[in-house]
PDB file of C-alpha atoms in Angstrom:
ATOM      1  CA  UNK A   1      39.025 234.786 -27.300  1.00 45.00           C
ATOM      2  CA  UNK A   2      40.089 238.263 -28.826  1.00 51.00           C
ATOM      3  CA  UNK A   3      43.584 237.751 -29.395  1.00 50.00           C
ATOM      4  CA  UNK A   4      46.050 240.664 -28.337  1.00 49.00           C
ATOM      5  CA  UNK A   5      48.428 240.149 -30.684  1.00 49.00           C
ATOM      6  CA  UNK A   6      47.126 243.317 -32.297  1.00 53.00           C
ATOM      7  CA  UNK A   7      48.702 245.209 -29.988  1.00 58.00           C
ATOM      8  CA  UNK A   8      51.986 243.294 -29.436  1.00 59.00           C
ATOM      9  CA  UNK A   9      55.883 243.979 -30.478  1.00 61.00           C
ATOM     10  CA  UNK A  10      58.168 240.776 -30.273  1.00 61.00           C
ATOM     11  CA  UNK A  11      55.627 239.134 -27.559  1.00 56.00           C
ATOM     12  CA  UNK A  12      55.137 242.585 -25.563  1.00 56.00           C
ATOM     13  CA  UNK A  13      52.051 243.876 -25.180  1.00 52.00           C
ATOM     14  CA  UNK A  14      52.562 247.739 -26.368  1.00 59.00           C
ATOM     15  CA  UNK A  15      48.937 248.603 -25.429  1.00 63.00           C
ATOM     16  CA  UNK A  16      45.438 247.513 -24.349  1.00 69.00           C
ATOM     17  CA  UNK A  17      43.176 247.329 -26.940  1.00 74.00           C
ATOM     18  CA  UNK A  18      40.226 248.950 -25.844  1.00 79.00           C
ATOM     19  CA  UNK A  19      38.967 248.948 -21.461  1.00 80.00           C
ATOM     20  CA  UNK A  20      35.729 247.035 -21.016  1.00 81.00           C
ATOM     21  CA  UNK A  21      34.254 249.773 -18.557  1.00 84.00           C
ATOM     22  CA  UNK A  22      34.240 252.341 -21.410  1.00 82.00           C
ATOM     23  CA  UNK A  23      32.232 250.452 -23.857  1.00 86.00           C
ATOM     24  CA  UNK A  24      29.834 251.864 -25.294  1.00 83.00           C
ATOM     25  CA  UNK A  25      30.486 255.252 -23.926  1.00 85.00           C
ATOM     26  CA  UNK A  26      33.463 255.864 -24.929  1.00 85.00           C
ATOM     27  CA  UNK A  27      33.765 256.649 -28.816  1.00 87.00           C
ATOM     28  CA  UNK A  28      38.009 256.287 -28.741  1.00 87.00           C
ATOM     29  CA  UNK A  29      37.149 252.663 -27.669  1.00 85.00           C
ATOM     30  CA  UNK A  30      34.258 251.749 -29.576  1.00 90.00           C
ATOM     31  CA  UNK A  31      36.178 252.841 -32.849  1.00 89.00           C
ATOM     32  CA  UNK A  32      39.094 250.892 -31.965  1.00 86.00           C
ATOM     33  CA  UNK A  33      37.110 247.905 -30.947  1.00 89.00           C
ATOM     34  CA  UNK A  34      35.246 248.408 -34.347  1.00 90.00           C
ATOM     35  CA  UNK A  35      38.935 248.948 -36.812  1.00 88.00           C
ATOM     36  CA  UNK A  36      40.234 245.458 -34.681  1.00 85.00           C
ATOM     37  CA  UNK A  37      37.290 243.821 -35.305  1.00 89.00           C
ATOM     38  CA  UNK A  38      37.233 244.752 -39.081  1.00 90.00           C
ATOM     39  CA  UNK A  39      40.766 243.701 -39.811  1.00 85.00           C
ATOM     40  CA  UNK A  40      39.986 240.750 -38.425  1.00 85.00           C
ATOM     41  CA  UNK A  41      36.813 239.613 -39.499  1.00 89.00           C
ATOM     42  CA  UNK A  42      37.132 241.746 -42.905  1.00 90.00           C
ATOM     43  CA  UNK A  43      33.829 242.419 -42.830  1.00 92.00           C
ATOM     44  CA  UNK A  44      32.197 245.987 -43.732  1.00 91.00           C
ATOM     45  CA  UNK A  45      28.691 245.822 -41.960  1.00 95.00           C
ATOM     46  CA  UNK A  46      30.842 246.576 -38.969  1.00 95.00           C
ATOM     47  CA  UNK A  47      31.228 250.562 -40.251  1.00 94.00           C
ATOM     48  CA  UNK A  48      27.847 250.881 -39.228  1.00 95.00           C
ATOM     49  CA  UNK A  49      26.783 248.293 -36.534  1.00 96.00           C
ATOM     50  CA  UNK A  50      25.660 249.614 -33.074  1.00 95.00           C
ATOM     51  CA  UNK A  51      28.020 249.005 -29.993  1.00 94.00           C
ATOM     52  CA  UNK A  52      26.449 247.791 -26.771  1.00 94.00           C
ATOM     53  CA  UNK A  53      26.768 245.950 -23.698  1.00 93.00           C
ATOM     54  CA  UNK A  54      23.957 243.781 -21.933  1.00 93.00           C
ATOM     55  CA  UNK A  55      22.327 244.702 -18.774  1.00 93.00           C
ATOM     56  CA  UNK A  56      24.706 242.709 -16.883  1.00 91.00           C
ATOM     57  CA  UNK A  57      27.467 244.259 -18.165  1.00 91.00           C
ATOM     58  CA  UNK A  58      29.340 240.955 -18.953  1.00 90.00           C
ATOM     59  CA  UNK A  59      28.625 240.651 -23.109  1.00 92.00           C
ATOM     60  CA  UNK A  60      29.374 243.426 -25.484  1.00 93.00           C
ATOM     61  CA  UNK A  61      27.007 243.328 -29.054  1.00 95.00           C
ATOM     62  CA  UNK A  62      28.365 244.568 -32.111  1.00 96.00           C
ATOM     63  CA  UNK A  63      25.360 244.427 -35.137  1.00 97.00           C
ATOM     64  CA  UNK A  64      23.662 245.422 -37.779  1.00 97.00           C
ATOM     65  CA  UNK A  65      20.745 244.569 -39.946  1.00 96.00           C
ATOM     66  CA  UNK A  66      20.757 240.566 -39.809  1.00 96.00           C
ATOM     67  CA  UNK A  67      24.641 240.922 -38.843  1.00 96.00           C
ATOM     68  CA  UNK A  68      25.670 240.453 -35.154  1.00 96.00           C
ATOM     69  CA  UNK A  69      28.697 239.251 -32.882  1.00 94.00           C
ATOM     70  CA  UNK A  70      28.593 239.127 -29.248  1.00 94.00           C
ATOM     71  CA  UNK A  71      31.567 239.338 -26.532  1.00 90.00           C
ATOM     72  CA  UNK A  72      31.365 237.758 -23.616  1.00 89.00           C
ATOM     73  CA  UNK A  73      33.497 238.157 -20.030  1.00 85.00           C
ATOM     74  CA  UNK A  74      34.505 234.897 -18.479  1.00 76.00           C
ATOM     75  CA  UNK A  75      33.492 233.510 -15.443  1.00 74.00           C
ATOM     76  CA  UNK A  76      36.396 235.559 -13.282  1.00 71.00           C
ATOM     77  CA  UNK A  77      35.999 238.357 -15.582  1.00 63.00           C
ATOM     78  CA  UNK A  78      39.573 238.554 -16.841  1.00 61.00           C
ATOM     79  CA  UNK A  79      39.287 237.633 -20.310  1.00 61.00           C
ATOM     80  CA  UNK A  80      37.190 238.094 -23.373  1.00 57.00           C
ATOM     81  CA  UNK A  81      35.777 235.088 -25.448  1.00 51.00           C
TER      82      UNK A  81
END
């Protein structure tokens, strides 16, 4: 589960980290969602992987080359895993 403490001051959250309906077509998201996922995974493939959702809408994929990652929606579509 993407963890939100990214985003958090003493337990509040100060701001969403990036709205699911605007990947990929929003760059201000996709670049956010690409810095968050490069502090945490500290990994530099992600500077140029591709941003995308599936068909359904439910998984986001972040690769490049032999590098990939997905993010998935649960079930009731309120959290990331």
């Amino acid at each position: 589960m993407i963890s939100h403490t990214y985003n958090q001051t003493n337990g509040n959250l100060t701001r969403q980290l990036f709205s699911w309906d605007n990947i990929p077509n929003a760059d201000q998201d996709k670049e956010v969602l690409r810095y968050f996922l490069k502090q945490r995974l500290r990994s530099n493939w992600l500077d140029k992987a591709e941003i995308r959702k599936t068909e359904d809408r439910n998984s986001i994929i972040v690769s490049y080359g032999l590098n990939s990652l997905l993010i998935s929606l649960n079930k009731e579509k309120t959290r990331q895993l």
